PDB file of C-alpha atoms and ligand atoms in Angstrom:
ATOM      1  CA  MET Y   1      38.655 162.336  60.286  1.00  0.00           C
ATOM      2  CA  GLU Y   2      36.243 163.545  57.626  1.00  0.00           C
ATOM      3  CA  LYS Y   3      39.160 164.000  55.290  1.00  0.00           C
ATOM      4  CA  ILE Y   4      40.260 160.424  55.797  1.00  0.00           C
ATOM      5  CA  LYS Y   5      36.758 159.183  55.128  1.00  0.00           C
ATOM      6  CA  ASP Y   6      36.545 161.287  51.969  1.00  0.00           C
ATOM      7  CA  ALA Y   7      39.888 160.001  50.786  1.00  0.00           C
ATOM      8  CA  LEU Y   8      38.860 156.414  51.439  1.00  0.00           C
ATOM      9  CA  VAL Y   9      35.621 156.877  49.587  1.00  0.00           C
ATOM     10  CA  LYS Y  10      37.500 158.441  46.711  1.00  0.00           C
ATOM     11  CA  ALA Y  11      40.072 155.668  46.731  1.00  0.00           C
ATOM     12  CA  LYS Y  12      37.367 153.032  46.755  1.00  0.00           C
ATOM     13  CA  GLN Y  13      35.600 154.688  43.838  1.00  0.00           C
ATOM     14  CA  ASN Y  14      38.873 154.659  41.959  1.00  0.00           C
ATOM     15  CA  THR Y  15      39.335 150.963  42.529  1.00  0.00           C
ATOM     16  CA  GLY Y  16      35.766 150.050  41.802  1.00  0.00           C
ATOM     17  CA  ASN Y  17      35.502 148.390  45.222  1.00  0.00           C
ATOM     18  CA  LYS Y  18      31.816 148.365  46.023  1.00  0.00           C
ATOM     19  CA  SER Y  19      32.127 147.313  49.655  1.00  0.00           C
ATOM     20  CA  GLU Y  20      31.239 149.745  52.412  1.00  0.00           C
ATOM     21  CA  ARG Y  21      32.686 150.285  55.844  1.00  0.00           C
ATOM     22  CA  LYS Y  22      30.582 149.682  58.917  1.00  0.00           C
ATOM     23  CA  LYS Y  23      30.454 152.476  61.424  1.00  0.00           C
ATOM     24  CA  GLU Y  24      29.689 150.792  64.719  1.00  0.00           C
ATOM     25  CA  ALA Y  25      32.934 148.864  65.313  1.00  0.00           C
ATOM     26  CA  PRO Y  26      34.661 150.034  68.501  1.00  0.00           C
ATOM     27  CA  ASN Y  27      38.261 149.658  67.395  1.00  0.00           C
ATOM     28  CA  THR Y  28      38.406 149.036  63.708  1.00  0.00           C
ATOM     29  CA  GLU Y  29      36.104 149.775  60.853  1.00  0.00           C
ATOM     30  CA  SER Y  30      36.153 147.133  58.241  1.00  0.00           C
ATOM     31  CA  LEU Y  31      34.514 146.264  54.999  1.00  0.00           C
ATOM     32  CA  LYS Y  32      30.932 145.163  54.946  1.00  0.00           C
ATOM     33  CA  SER Y  33      30.373 141.609  56.019  1.00  0.00           C
ATOM     34  CA  SER Y  34      29.407 138.755  53.796  1.00  0.00           C
ATOM     35  CA  HIS Y  35      28.562 135.100  54.271  1.00  0.00           C
ATOM     36  CA  GLU Y  36      30.769 132.461  55.843  1.00  0.00           C
ATOM     37  CA  LEU Y  37      33.040 130.385  53.721  1.00  0.00           C
ATOM     38  CA  VAL Y  38      32.222 126.865  52.717  1.00  0.00           C
ATOM     39  CA  ASN Y  39      34.456 124.239  54.225  1.00  0.00           C
ATOM     40  CA  GLU Y  40      37.438 123.206  52.200  1.00  0.00           C
ATOM     41  CA  ASN Y  41      39.641 120.497  53.617  1.00  0.00           C
ATOM     42  CA  ASN Y  42      39.502 119.286  57.139  1.00  0.00           C
ATOM     43  CA  LEU Y  43      42.816 120.574  58.405  1.00  0.00           C
ATOM     44  CA  ASN Y  44      42.162 119.891  62.055  1.00  0.00           C
ATOM     45  CA  ALA Y  45      44.724 117.206  62.298  1.00  0.00           C
ATOM     46  CA  ILE Y  46      47.807 119.294  61.683  1.00  0.00           C
ATOM     47  CA  SER Y  47      50.744 118.138  63.696  1.00  0.00           C
ATOM     48  CA  TYR Y  48      53.791 120.188  64.487  1.00  0.00           C
ATOM     49  CA  VAL Y  49      56.368 117.458  64.326  1.00  0.00           C
ATOM     50  CA  LYS Y  50      59.031 119.805  63.053  1.00  0.00           C
ATOM     51  CA  THR Y  51      57.653 123.212  63.920  1.00  0.00           C
ATOM     52  CA  LYS Y  52      58.697 124.445  67.323  1.00  0.00           C
ATOM     53  CA  THR Y  53      55.770 125.248  69.632  1.00  0.00           C
ATOM     54  CA  ILE Y  54      55.972 128.196  72.013  1.00  0.00           C
ATOM     55  CA  GLU Y  55      53.380 128.833  74.700  1.00  0.00           C
ATOM     56  CA  LEU Y  56      52.291 132.455  74.744  1.00  0.00           C
ATOM     57  CA  ASN Y  57      51.583 134.494  77.842  1.00  0.00           C
ATOM     58  CA  PRO Y  58      47.958 135.763  77.898  1.00  0.00           C
ATOM     59  CA  ASN Y  59      48.924 138.856  79.924  1.00  0.00           C
ATOM     60  CA  HIS Y  60      51.600 139.797  77.420  1.00  0.00           C
ATOM     61  CA  LEU Y  61      49.163 139.278  74.551  1.00  0.00           C
ATOM     62  CA  GLU Y  62      46.529 141.419  76.185  1.00  0.00           C
ATOM     63  CA  LYS Y  63      49.011 144.209  76.855  1.00  0.00           C
ATOM     64  CA  ASN Y  64      49.882 144.170  73.169  1.00  0.00           C
ATOM     65  CA  ARG Y  65      46.226 144.118  72.116  1.00  0.00           C
ATOM     66  CA  ILE Y  66      46.401 140.608  70.726  1.00  0.00           C
ATOM     67  CA  VAL Y  67      42.884 139.516  71.597  1.00  0.00           C
ATOM     68  CA  ALA Y  68      41.571 137.438  68.701  1.00  0.00           C
ATOM     69  CA  TYR Y  69      42.421 134.098  70.366  1.00  0.00           C
ATOM     70  CA  ASP Y  70      40.141 134.845  73.314  1.00  0.00           C
ATOM     71  CA  LYS Y  71      36.531 134.379  72.305  1.00  0.00           C
ATOM     72  CA  SER Y  72      35.355 135.851  75.626  1.00  0.00           C
ATOM     73  CA  GLU Y  73      37.044 139.123  74.696  1.00  0.00           C
ATOM     74  CA  ALA Y  74      34.447 141.636  73.495  1.00  0.00           C
ATOM     75  CA  SER Y  75      36.452 142.976  70.541  1.00  0.00           C
ATOM     76  CA  THR Y  76      37.207 139.536  69.050  1.00  0.00           C
ATOM     77  CA  TRP Y  77      34.143 139.741  66.836  1.00  0.00           C
ATOM     78  CA  ILE Y  78      35.738 142.615  64.909  1.00  0.00           C
ATOM     79  CA  PHE Y  79      38.539 140.361  63.753  1.00  0.00           C
ATOM     80  CA  ASP Y  80      36.216 137.455  63.074  1.00  0.00           C
ATOM     81  CA  LYS Y  81      34.127 139.716  60.889  1.00  0.00           C
ATOM     82  CA  LEU Y  82      37.184 141.001  59.076  1.00  0.00           C
ATOM     83  CA  ARG Y  83      38.392 137.408  58.698  1.00  0.00           C
ATOM     84  CA  THR Y  84      35.158 136.379  57.015  1.00  0.00           C
ATOM     85  CA  GLN Y  85      35.347 139.280  54.602  1.00  0.00           C
ATOM     86  CA  VAL Y  86      38.996 138.653  53.824  1.00  0.00           C
ATOM     87  CA  LEU Y  87      38.572 134.899  53.364  1.00  0.00           C
ATOM     88  CA  GLN Y  88      35.587 135.311  51.147  1.00  0.00           C
ATOM     89  CA  LYS Y  89      37.416 137.645  48.784  1.00  0.00           C
ATOM     90  CA  MET Y  90      40.517 135.480  48.824  1.00  0.00           C
ATOM     91  CA  GLN Y  91      38.499 132.394  48.006  1.00  0.00           C
ATOM     92  CA  GLU Y  92      36.548 134.137  45.250  1.00  0.00           C
ATOM     93  CA  ASN Y  93      39.786 135.168  43.567  1.00  0.00           C
ATOM     94  CA  ASN Y  94      41.825 132.097  44.437  1.00  0.00           C
ATOM     95  CA  TRP Y  95      44.259 134.329  46.342  1.00  0.00           C
ATOM     96  CA  LYS Y  96      46.594 132.665  48.842  1.00  0.00           C
ATOM     97  CA  SER Y  97      48.922 135.424  49.985  1.00  0.00           C
ATOM     98  CA  LEU Y  98      47.928 138.707  51.603  1.00  0.00           C
ATOM     99  CA  ALA Y  99      50.066 141.775  52.367  1.00  0.00           C
ATOM    100  CA  ILE Y 100      49.021 144.140  55.136  1.00  0.00           C
ATOM    101  CA  LEU Y 101      49.993 147.644  54.064  1.00  0.00           C
ATOM    102  CA  SER Y 102      49.488 151.230  55.144  1.00  0.00           C
ATOM    103  CA  PRO Y 103      50.676 154.596  53.877  1.00  0.00           C
ATOM    104  CA  THR Y 104      52.606 155.550  57.033  1.00  0.00           C
ATOM    105  CA  PRO Y 105      53.784 153.940  60.301  1.00  0.00           C
ATOM    106  CA  ALA Y 106      51.740 153.113  63.392  1.00  0.00           C
ATOM    107  CA  SER Y 107      48.552 152.429  61.455  1.00  0.00           C
ATOM    108  CA  GLY Y 108      48.008 149.142  63.255  1.00  0.00           C
ATOM    109  CA  LYS Y 109      49.301 146.822  60.518  1.00  0.00           C
ATOM    110  CA  THR Y 110      51.049 144.437  62.880  1.00  0.00           C
ATOM    111  CA  PHE Y 111      48.157 144.560  65.330  1.00  0.00           C
ATOM    112  CA  LEU Y 112      45.754 143.667  62.511  1.00  0.00           C
ATOM    113  CA  ALA Y 113      48.039 141.098  60.888  1.00  0.00           C
ATOM    114  CA  ILE Y 114      48.404 139.113  64.118  1.00  0.00           C
ATOM    115  CA  ASN Y 115      44.767 139.329  65.191  1.00  0.00           C
ATOM    116  CA  LEU Y 116      43.568 138.486  61.685  1.00  0.00           C
ATOM    117  CA  ALA Y 117      45.946 135.525  61.443  1.00  0.00           C
ATOM    118  CA  ILE Y 118      44.722 134.185  64.793  1.00  0.00           C
ATOM    119  CA  SER Y 119      41.115 134.694  63.817  1.00  0.00           C
ATOM    120  CA  ILE Y 120      41.589 132.852  60.512  1.00  0.00           C
ATOM    121  CA  ALA Y 121      43.376 130.002  62.293  1.00  0.00           C
ATOM    122  CA  SER Y 122      40.478 129.672  64.720  1.00  0.00           C
ATOM    123  CA  GLN Y 123      38.418 128.335  61.820  1.00  0.00           C
ATOM    124  CA  PRO Y 124      39.036 124.584  61.661  1.00  0.00           C
ATOM    125  CA  GLN Y 125      39.176 124.627  57.845  1.00  0.00           C
ATOM    126  CA  LYS Y 126      41.942 127.197  57.594  1.00  0.00           C
ATOM    127  CA  THR Y 127      45.621 127.306  58.351  1.00  0.00           C
ATOM    128  CA  VAL Y 128      47.797 130.400  58.324  1.00  0.00           C
ATOM    129  CA  ILE Y 129      51.418 131.439  58.102  1.00  0.00           C
ATOM    130  CA  LEU Y 130      52.186 134.921  59.377  1.00  0.00           C
ATOM    131  CA  ILE Y 131      55.457 136.269  58.054  1.00  0.00           C
ATOM    132  CA  ASP Y 132      57.181 139.298  59.543  1.00  0.00           C
ATOM    133  CA  PHE Y 133      58.700 141.056  56.564  1.00  0.00           C
ATOM    134  CA  ASP Y 134      58.851 144.440  58.219  1.00  0.00           C
ATOM    135  CA  LEU Y 135      62.583 144.066  58.224  1.00  0.00           C
ATOM    136  CA  ARG Y 136      63.031 147.640  59.426  1.00  0.00           C
ATOM    137  CA  LYS Y 137      60.811 147.421  62.456  1.00  0.00           C
ATOM    138  CA  PRO Y 138      59.877 143.802  63.083  1.00  0.00           C
ATOM    139  CA  ARG Y 139      57.214 143.617  65.779  1.00  0.00           C
ATOM    140  CA  VAL Y 140      55.286 140.369  65.310  1.00  0.00           C
ATOM    141  CA  ALA Y 141      57.522 138.372  67.683  1.00  0.00           C
ATOM    142  CA  LYS Y 142      57.557 141.203  70.195  1.00  0.00           C
ATOM    143  CA  TYR Y 143      53.771 141.571  70.288  1.00  0.00           C
ATOM    144  CA  LEU Y 144      53.314 137.808  70.539  1.00  0.00           C
ATOM    145  CA  GLY Y 145      56.078 137.422  73.116  1.00  0.00           C
ATOM    146  CA  ILE Y 146      58.178 135.086  70.963  1.00  0.00           C
ATOM    147  CA  GLU Y 147      61.804 135.272  71.988  1.00  0.00           C
ATOM    148  CA  GLY Y 148      64.857 133.097  72.000  1.00  0.00           C
ATOM    149  CA  SER Y 149      63.729 131.120  68.976  1.00  0.00           C
ATOM    150  CA  SER Y 150      65.422 130.842  65.626  1.00  0.00           C
ATOM    151  CA  SER Y 151      64.170 133.480  63.271  1.00  0.00           C
ATOM    152  CA  PHE Y 152      64.204 134.820  59.759  1.00  0.00           C
ATOM    153  CA  ASN Y 153      67.494 136.496  60.720  1.00  0.00           C
ATOM    154  CA  ASP Y 154      69.079 133.039  61.116  1.00  0.00           C
ATOM    155  CA  TYR Y 155      67.604 131.928  57.810  1.00  0.00           C
ATOM    156  CA  LEU Y 156      69.139 134.949  56.079  1.00  0.00           C
ATOM    157  CA  GLU Y 157      72.494 134.274  57.663  1.00  0.00           C
ATOM    158  CA  ASN Y 158      72.380 130.653  56.445  1.00  0.00           C
ATOM    159  CA  LYS Y 159      72.249 129.409  60.018  1.00  0.00           C
ATOM    160  CA  ALA Y 160      68.855 127.721  59.740  1.00  0.00           C
ATOM    161  CA  ASN Y 161      66.442 126.228  57.218  1.00  0.00           C
ATOM    162  CA  LEU Y 162      62.875 127.399  56.770  1.00  0.00           C
ATOM    163  CA  GLU Y 163      61.414 124.553  58.864  1.00  0.00           C
ATOM    164  CA  ASP Y 164      63.765 125.434  61.732  1.00  0.00           C
ATOM    165  CA  VAL Y 165      62.629 129.043  61.937  1.00  0.00           C
ATOM    166  CA  LEU Y 166      58.869 128.534  61.812  1.00  0.00           C
ATOM    167  CA  VAL Y 167      57.138 128.711  65.171  1.00  0.00           C
ATOM    168  CA  ASN Y 168      53.708 127.527  66.278  1.00  0.00           C
ATOM    169  CA  PRO Y 169      52.648 130.000  68.965  1.00  0.00           C
ATOM    170  CA  GLY Y 170      50.475 127.493  70.815  1.00  0.00           C
ATOM    171  CA  ILE Y 171      47.507 128.300  68.584  1.00  0.00           C
ATOM    172  CA  PRO Y 172      46.392 125.420  66.383  1.00  0.00           C
ATOM    173  CA  ARG Y 173      46.760 125.934  62.634  1.00  0.00           C
ATOM    174  CA  LEU Y 174      48.870 129.100  63.034  1.00  0.00           C
ATOM    175  CA  VAL Y 175      52.549 129.256  62.146  1.00  0.00           C
ATOM    176  CA  VAL Y 176      54.724 132.345  62.458  1.00  0.00           C
ATOM    177  CA  LEU Y 177      57.950 133.254  60.735  1.00  0.00           C
ATOM    178  CA  PRO Y 178      59.405 135.666  63.276  1.00  0.00           C
ATOM    179  CA  THR Y 179      62.009 138.300  62.551  1.00  0.00           C
ATOM    180  CA  LEU Y 180      63.745 139.134  65.807  1.00  0.00           C
ATOM    181  CA  LYS Y 181      65.965 142.018  64.788  1.00  0.00           C
ATOM    182  CA  PRO Y 182      66.067 144.593  62.002  1.00  0.00           C
ATOM    183  CA  VAL Y 183      67.782 143.488  58.825  1.00  0.00           C
ATOM    184  CA  SER Y 184      70.304 145.725  57.092  1.00  0.00           C
ATOM    185  CA  HIS Y 185      69.520 146.487  53.436  1.00  0.00           C
ATOM    186  CA  PRO Y 186      65.871 145.408  53.793  1.00  0.00           C
ATOM    187  CA  ALA Y 187      64.749 146.337  50.277  1.00  0.00           C
ATOM    188  CA  GLU Y 188      67.669 144.468  48.719  1.00  0.00           C
ATOM    189  CA  THR Y 189      66.961 141.526  51.002  1.00  0.00           C
ATOM    190  CA  LEU Y 190      63.316 141.381  49.937  1.00  0.00           C
ATOM    191  CA  SER Y 191      64.429 141.445  46.282  1.00  0.00           C
ATOM    192  CA  SER Y 192      67.057 138.763  46.774  1.00  0.00           C
ATOM    193  CA  ALA Y 193      67.027 135.285  45.254  1.00  0.00           C
ATOM    194  CA  LYS Y 194      67.085 133.845  48.776  1.00  0.00           C
ATOM    195  CA  VAL Y 195      63.860 135.571  49.780  1.00  0.00           C
ATOM    196  CA  ASN Y 196      62.247 134.793  46.435  1.00  0.00           C
ATOM    197  CA  ALA Y 197      63.081 131.145  47.015  1.00  0.00           C
ATOM    198  CA  LEU Y 198      61.569 131.312  50.508  1.00  0.00           C
ATOM    199  CA  ILE Y 199      58.355 132.901  49.224  1.00  0.00           C
ATOM    200  CA  GLN Y 200      58.136 130.241  46.543  1.00  0.00           C
ATOM    201  CA  ASP Y 201      58.911 127.474  49.023  1.00  0.00           C
ATOM    202  CA  ILE Y 202      56.185 128.637  51.386  1.00  0.00           C
ATOM    203  CA  ALA Y 203      53.669 128.930  48.567  1.00  0.00           C
ATOM    204  CA  GLU Y 204      54.425 125.428  47.322  1.00  0.00           C
ATOM    205  CA  ARG Y 205      55.061 123.590  50.554  1.00  0.00           C
ATOM    206  CA  TYR Y 206      52.074 125.038  52.385  1.00  0.00           C
ATOM    207  CA  GLU Y 207      49.744 125.343  49.448  1.00  0.00           C
ATOM    208  CA  SER Y 208      46.554 125.052  51.484  1.00  0.00           C
ATOM    209  CA  ARG Y 209      47.610 127.856  53.831  1.00  0.00           C
ATOM    210  CA  ILE Y 210      46.794 131.516  53.821  1.00  0.00           C
ATOM    211  CA  VAL Y 211      50.053 133.461  53.909  1.00  0.00           C
ATOM    212  CA  ILE Y 212      49.963 136.864  55.600  1.00  0.00           C
ATOM    213  CA  TYR Y 213      52.875 139.265  55.193  1.00  0.00           C
ATOM    214  CA  ASP Y 214      53.351 142.050  57.708  1.00  0.00           C
ATOM    215  CA  LEU Y 215      55.256 144.845  55.998  1.00  0.00           C
ATOM    216  CA  PRO Y 216      56.624 148.367  56.501  1.00  0.00           C
ATOM    217  CA  PRO Y 217      54.509 151.312  55.355  1.00  0.00           C
ATOM    218  CA  ILE Y 218      54.337 152.171  51.671  1.00  0.00           C
ATOM    219  CA  LEU Y 219      55.626 155.723  51.819  1.00  0.00           C
ATOM    220  CA  ASN Y 220      58.670 155.208  54.048  1.00  0.00           C
ATOM    221  CA  ALA Y 221      60.660 152.792  51.911  1.00  0.00           C
ATOM    222  CA  ASP Y 222      60.434 150.722  48.749  1.00  0.00           C
ATOM    223  CA  ASP Y 223      60.087 147.430  50.668  1.00  0.00           C
ATOM    224  CA  ALA Y 224      56.312 147.446  50.383  1.00  0.00           C
ATOM    225  CA  LEU Y 225      56.480 148.199  46.658  1.00  0.00           C
ATOM    226  CA  ILE Y 226      58.754 145.211  46.164  1.00  0.00           C
ATOM    227  CA  MET Y 227      56.464 142.895  48.112  1.00  0.00           C
ATOM    228  CA  MET Y 228      53.290 144.105  46.383  1.00  0.00           C
ATOM    229  CA  LYS Y 229      54.518 142.371  43.256  1.00  0.00           C
ATOM    230  CA  LYS Y 230      55.006 139.082  45.089  1.00  0.00           C
ATOM    231  CA  VAL Y 231      51.663 138.738  46.861  1.00  0.00           C
ATOM    232  CA  ASP Y 232      48.236 137.901  45.506  1.00  0.00           C
ATOM    233  CA  CYS Y 233      46.356 140.640  47.328  1.00  0.00           C
ATOM    234  CA  ILE Y 234      46.621 143.628  49.655  1.00  0.00           C
ATOM    235  CA  LEU Y 235      44.722 144.794  52.724  1.00  0.00           C
ATOM    236  CA  PHE Y 236      45.177 148.541  53.040  1.00  0.00           C
ATOM    237  CA  VAL Y 237      45.113 149.862  56.607  1.00  0.00           C
ATOM    238  CA  VAL Y 238      44.575 153.512  57.410  1.00  0.00           C
ATOM    239  CA  GLY Y 239      45.326 154.588  60.962  1.00  0.00           C
ATOM    240  CA  ASN Y 240      42.843 157.169  62.112  1.00  0.00           C
ATOM    241  CA  GLY Y 241      44.617 160.440  62.809  1.00  0.00           C
ATOM    242  CA  MET Y 242      47.954 158.950  61.769  1.00  0.00           C
ATOM    243  CA  VAL Y 243      47.875 159.916  58.132  1.00  0.00           C
ATOM    244  CA  LYS Y 244      47.122 162.833  55.820  1.00  0.00           C
ATOM    245  CA  GLU Y 245      44.673 162.620  52.977  1.00  0.00           C
ATOM    246  CA  THR Y 246      47.479 163.281  50.511  1.00  0.00           C
ATOM    247  CA  GLU Y 247      49.461 160.394  51.975  1.00  0.00           C
ATOM    248  CA  ILE Y 248      46.510 158.029  51.508  1.00  0.00           C
ATOM    249  CA  GLU Y 249      46.156 159.137  47.920  1.00  0.00           C
ATOM    250  CA  GLU Y 250      49.866 158.822  47.248  1.00  0.00           C
ATOM    251  CA  ALA Y 251      49.983 155.342  48.795  1.00  0.00           C
ATOM    252  CA  MET Y 252      46.896 154.237  46.839  1.00  0.00           C
ATOM    253  CA  HIS Y 253      48.641 155.313  43.684  1.00  0.00           C
ATOM    254  CA  TYR Y 254      51.246 152.564  44.213  1.00  0.00           C
ATOM    255  CA  ILE Y 255      48.795 149.750  44.874  1.00  0.00           C
ATOM    256  CA  PRO Y 256      47.935 147.576  41.884  1.00  0.00           C
ATOM    257  CA  LYS Y 257      44.162 147.939  41.743  1.00  0.00           C
ATOM    258  CA  ASP Y 258      43.530 144.337  40.819  1.00  0.00           C
ATOM    259  CA  LYS Y 259      45.254 143.263  44.025  1.00  0.00           C
ATOM    260  CA  LEU Y 260      43.417 145.520  46.446  1.00  0.00           C
ATOM    261  CA  LEU Y 261      41.329 143.236  48.650  1.00  0.00           C
ATOM    262  CA  GLY Y 262      39.968 146.052  50.764  1.00  0.00           C
ATOM    263  CA  MET Y 263      40.623 148.824  53.238  1.00  0.00           C
ATOM    264  CA  VAL Y 264      40.403 149.055  57.001  1.00  0.00           C
ATOM    265  CA  LEU Y 265      40.135 152.259  58.970  1.00  0.00           C
ATOM    266  CA  ASN Y 266      41.880 151.422  62.209  1.00  0.00           C
ATOM    267  CA  LYS Y 267      41.289 153.606  65.211  1.00  0.00           C
ATOM    268  CA  ALA Y 268      44.753 153.421  66.701  1.00  0.00           C
ATOM    269  CA  GLU Y 269      45.414 156.231  69.134  1.00  0.00           C
ATOM    270  CA  VAL Y 270      49.186 156.396  69.528  1.00  0.00           C
ATOM    271  CA  SER Y 271      51.589 159.184  68.720  1.00  0.00           C
ATOM    272  CA  ALA Y 272      53.553 158.979  65.490  1.00  0.00           C
ATOM    273  CA  GLU Y 273      56.777 159.749  67.378  1.00  0.00           C
ATOM    274  CA  GLU Y 274      56.596 156.370  69.102  1.00  0.00           C
ATOM    275  CA  TYR Y 275      56.699 154.732  65.710  1.00  0.00           C
ATOM    276  CA  TYR Y 276      59.277 156.706  63.848  1.00  0.00           C
ATOM    277  CA  TYR Y 277      60.931 154.723  61.061  1.00  0.00           C
TER     278      TYR Y 277
HETATM  279  N1  ADP K 301      42.594 149.648  66.888  1.00  0.00           N
HETATM  280  C1  ADP K 301      43.536 149.908  67.815  1.00  0.00           C
HETATM  281  N2  ADP K 301      43.161 150.309  69.044  1.00  0.00           N
HETATM  282  C2  ADP K 301      44.097 150.589  69.957  1.00  0.00           C
HETATM  283  N3  ADP K 301      45.437 150.505  69.753  1.00  0.00           N
HETATM  284  C3  ADP K 301      45.850 150.099  68.559  1.00  0.00           C
HETATM  285  C4  ADP K 301      44.924 149.777  67.526  1.00  0.00           C
HETATM  286  N4  ADP K 301      45.653 149.414  66.443  1.00  0.00           N
HETATM  287  C5  ADP K 301      46.950 149.479  66.784  1.00  0.00           C
HETATM  288  N5  ADP K 301      47.082 149.908  68.039  1.00  0.00           N
HETATM  289  C6  ADP K 301      48.348 150.123  68.738  1.00  0.00           C
HETATM  290  O1  ADP K 301      49.064 151.102  68.013  1.00  0.00           O
HETATM  291  C7  ADP K 301      50.451 150.782  68.031  1.00  0.00           C
HETATM  292  C8  ADP K 301      50.948 150.702  66.586  1.00  0.00           C
HETATM  293  O2  ADP K 301      50.370 149.561  65.979  1.00  0.00           O
HETATM  294  P1  ADP K 301      51.208 148.649  65.012  1.00  0.00           P
HETATM  295  O3  ADP K 301      50.346 147.484  64.689  1.00  0.00           O
HETATM  296  O4  ADP K 301      52.560 148.364  65.558  1.00  0.00           O
HETATM  297  O5  ADP K 301      51.356 149.618  63.749  1.00  0.00           O
HETATM  298  P2  ADP K 301      52.172 149.408  62.398  1.00  0.00           P
HETATM  299  O6  ADP K 301      52.510 147.964  62.302  1.00  0.00           O
HETATM  300  O7  ADP K 301      51.251 149.876  61.317  1.00  0.00           O
HETATM  301  O8  ADP K 301      53.383 150.276  62.515  1.00  0.00           O
HETATM  302  C9  ADP K 301      50.604 149.489  68.813  1.00  0.00           C
HETATM  303  O9  ADP K 301      50.925 149.813  70.155  1.00  0.00           O
HETATM  304  C10 ADP K 301      49.224 148.881  68.735  1.00  0.00           C
HETATM  305  O10 ADP K 301      48.937 148.028  69.837  1.00  0.00           O
HETATM  306 MG1   MG K 302      54.252 146.932  62.095  1.00  0.00          MG
END
């Protein structure tokens, strides 16, 4: 634990990031809070004429630790606080797309990506697209309980257009691009003209939206390295007890410093074996 903290401090010094982590958060430790964002557009009136809406099951969400939609849930404030910090930095830098990355698996990237996306969408001024680009171990749909819908897999296989594979999971202002099964040749897929076109399309078509990419870990494949080039900024997640100091340092080495939005120490307590890539 101390080693992780030391490595994070060192990494932060290297990047010139002056923010500090708070210590009292029960599940995640995030960067120091800052003020709320000013309102941009009023995006309340979004309609989902084309986007398919799926009602989520609260029990399933709870089991998968997706809590940010439920304001009566005690830990929701952690994500709201993280949201404020993330949005503020994104606004300051005019960043629209965010990659959630970690050195190794089971750091809580997907858990954070979903809860953060929900928390951002709960602000009336913000809309979000959450994209599951962990093509090796897609989990966004599973954690949310999205099944039986068209997915990124159909898009890749030329069976569906982008608008047919986006899903609104019953949460206003949130849209998900689910990936339902692993994709063969994931790194090549992420480098392909088809995926580049999709990234471009999303950026242009949904210009006012925050785009969050859930990705595989940095050190297990080159997928994350490919995507780092295509996003505006990166949230670096370190799973407590899931990663060695040397792995944090190695992963940090790959991250373009001007894109590092911040770091989160996530207190996930699961065994690495469960999450073998
Ligand atoms: N802060 C946390 N507290 C408790 N469990 C967590 C926390 N973060 C993640 N988990 C759990 O750890 C497991 C791995 O998280 P996941 O988000 O899938 O990791 P990754 O996407 O980095 O591989 C999941 O079962 C998730 O619910
Ligand atoms: Mg994941």
